Tab-separated table of C-alpha atoms in Angstrom:
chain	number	residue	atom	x	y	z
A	1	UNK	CA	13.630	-9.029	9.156
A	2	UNK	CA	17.462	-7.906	7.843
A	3	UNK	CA	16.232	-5.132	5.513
A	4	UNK	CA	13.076	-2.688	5.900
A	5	UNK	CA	10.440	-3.325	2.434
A	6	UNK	CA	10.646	-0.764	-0.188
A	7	UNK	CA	6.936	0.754	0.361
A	8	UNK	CA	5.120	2.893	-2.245
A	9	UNK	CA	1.396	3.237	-1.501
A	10	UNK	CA	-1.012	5.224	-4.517
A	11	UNK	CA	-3.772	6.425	-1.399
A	12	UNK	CA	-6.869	9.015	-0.837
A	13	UNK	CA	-6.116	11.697	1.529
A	14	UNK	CA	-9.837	11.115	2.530
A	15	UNK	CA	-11.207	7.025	2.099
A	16	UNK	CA	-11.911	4.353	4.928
A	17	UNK	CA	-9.959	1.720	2.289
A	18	UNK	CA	-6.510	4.463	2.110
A	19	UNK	CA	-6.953	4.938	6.467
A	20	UNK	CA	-7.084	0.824	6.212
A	21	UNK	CA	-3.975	0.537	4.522
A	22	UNK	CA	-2.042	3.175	6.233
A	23	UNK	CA	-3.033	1.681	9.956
A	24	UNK	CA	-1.539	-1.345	8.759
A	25	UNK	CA	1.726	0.065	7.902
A	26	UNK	CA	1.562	2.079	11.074
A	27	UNK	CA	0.748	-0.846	13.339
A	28	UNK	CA	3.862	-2.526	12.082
A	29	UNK	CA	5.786	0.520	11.996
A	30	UNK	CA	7.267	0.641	8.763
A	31	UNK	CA	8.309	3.409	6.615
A	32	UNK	CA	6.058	4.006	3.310
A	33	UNK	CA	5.946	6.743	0.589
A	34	UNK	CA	1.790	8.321	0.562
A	35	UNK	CA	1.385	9.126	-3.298
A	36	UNK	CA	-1.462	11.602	-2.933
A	37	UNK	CA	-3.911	9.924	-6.330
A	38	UNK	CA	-6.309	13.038	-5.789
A	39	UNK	CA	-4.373	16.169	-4.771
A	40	UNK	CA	-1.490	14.812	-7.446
A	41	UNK	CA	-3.301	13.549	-10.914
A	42	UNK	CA	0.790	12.504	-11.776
A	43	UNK	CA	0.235	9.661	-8.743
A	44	UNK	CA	-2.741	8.980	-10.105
A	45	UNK	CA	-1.787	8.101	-13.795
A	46	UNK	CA	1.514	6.457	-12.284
A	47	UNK	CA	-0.635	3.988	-10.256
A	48	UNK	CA	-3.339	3.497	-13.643
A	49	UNK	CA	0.251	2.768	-15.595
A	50	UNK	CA	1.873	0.578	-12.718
A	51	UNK	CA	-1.186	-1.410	-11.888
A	52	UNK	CA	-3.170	-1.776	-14.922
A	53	UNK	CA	-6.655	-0.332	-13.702
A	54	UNK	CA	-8.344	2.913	-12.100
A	55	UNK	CA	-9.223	1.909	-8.373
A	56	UNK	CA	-6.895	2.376	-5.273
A	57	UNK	CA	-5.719	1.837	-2.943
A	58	UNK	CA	-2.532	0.490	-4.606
A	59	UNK	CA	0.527	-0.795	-2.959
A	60	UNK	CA	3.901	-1.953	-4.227
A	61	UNK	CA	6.143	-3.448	-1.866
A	62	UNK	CA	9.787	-4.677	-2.362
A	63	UNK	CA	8.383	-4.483	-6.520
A	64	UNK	CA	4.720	-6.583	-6.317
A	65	UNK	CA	1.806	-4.339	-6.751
A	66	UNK	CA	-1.216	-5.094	-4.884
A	67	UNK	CA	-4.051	-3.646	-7.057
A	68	UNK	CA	-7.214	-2.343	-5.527
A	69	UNK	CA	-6.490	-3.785	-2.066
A	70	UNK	CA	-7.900	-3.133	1.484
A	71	UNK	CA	-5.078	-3.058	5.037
A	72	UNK	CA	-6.211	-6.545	5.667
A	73	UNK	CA	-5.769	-7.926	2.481
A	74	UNK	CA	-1.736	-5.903	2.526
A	75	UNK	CA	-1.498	-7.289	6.268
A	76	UNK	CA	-1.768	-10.652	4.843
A	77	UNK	CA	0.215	-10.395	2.266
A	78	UNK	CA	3.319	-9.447	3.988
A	79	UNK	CA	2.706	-12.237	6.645
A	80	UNK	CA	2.247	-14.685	3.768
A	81	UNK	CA	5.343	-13.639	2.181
A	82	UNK	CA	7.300	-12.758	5.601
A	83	UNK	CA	7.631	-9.459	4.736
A	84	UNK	CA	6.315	-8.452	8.732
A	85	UNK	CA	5.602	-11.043	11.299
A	86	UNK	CA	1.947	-11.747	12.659
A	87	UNK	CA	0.646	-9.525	15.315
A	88	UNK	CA	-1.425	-10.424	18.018
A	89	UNK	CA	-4.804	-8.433	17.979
C-alpha cells in the first residue's frame, strides 16, 4: 500500500457492531477518526446527512461511505478494493 486510507468512522462508544468495526481497523493497524454519534448529536446528523439514513455504524474510507455496516462487511471491502491485504485468521 503507497498511501495510508483516509478513515472516518460515525461509531457507538458502547455497541458490539461499533467494537466490530474498530477491531478491524485495529487488526490492520490503520489510523481512523471515532466520530462519537451519541456523546456528539453534530456526528450524528453529519453521518444521517453523509449517508442518507439513521443506523451506524458508518464508515467512509478514501470518500465511499459504507452505510449501516458490520467489521466484516468493512474487512471485505477494503480487501475487495485493495485498500488492506487479507489476513490470515
Amino acid at each position: 500500500m503507497a498511501d495510508a486510507p483516509k478513515i472516518t468512522a460515525w461509531l457507538k462508544p458502547v455497541c458490539g457492531w461499533s467494537a466490530g468495526v474498530r477491531e478491524v481497523f485495529d487488526r490492520h493497524g490503520l489510523e481512523y477518526e471515532d466520530r462519537d454519534i451519541i456523546g456528539n448529536p453534530d456526528h450524528y446528523a453529519e453521518m444521517v446527512q453523509k449517508t442518507g439514513q439513521p443506523l451506524s455504524p458508518c464508515v467512509e474510507i478514501n470518500g465511499q461511505v459504507l452505510a449501516d455496516v458490520s467489521g466484516e462487511e468493512v474487512e471485505a471491502w477494503m480487501v475487495k478494493n485493495q485498500v488492506v491485504g487479507a489476513l490470515a485468521r
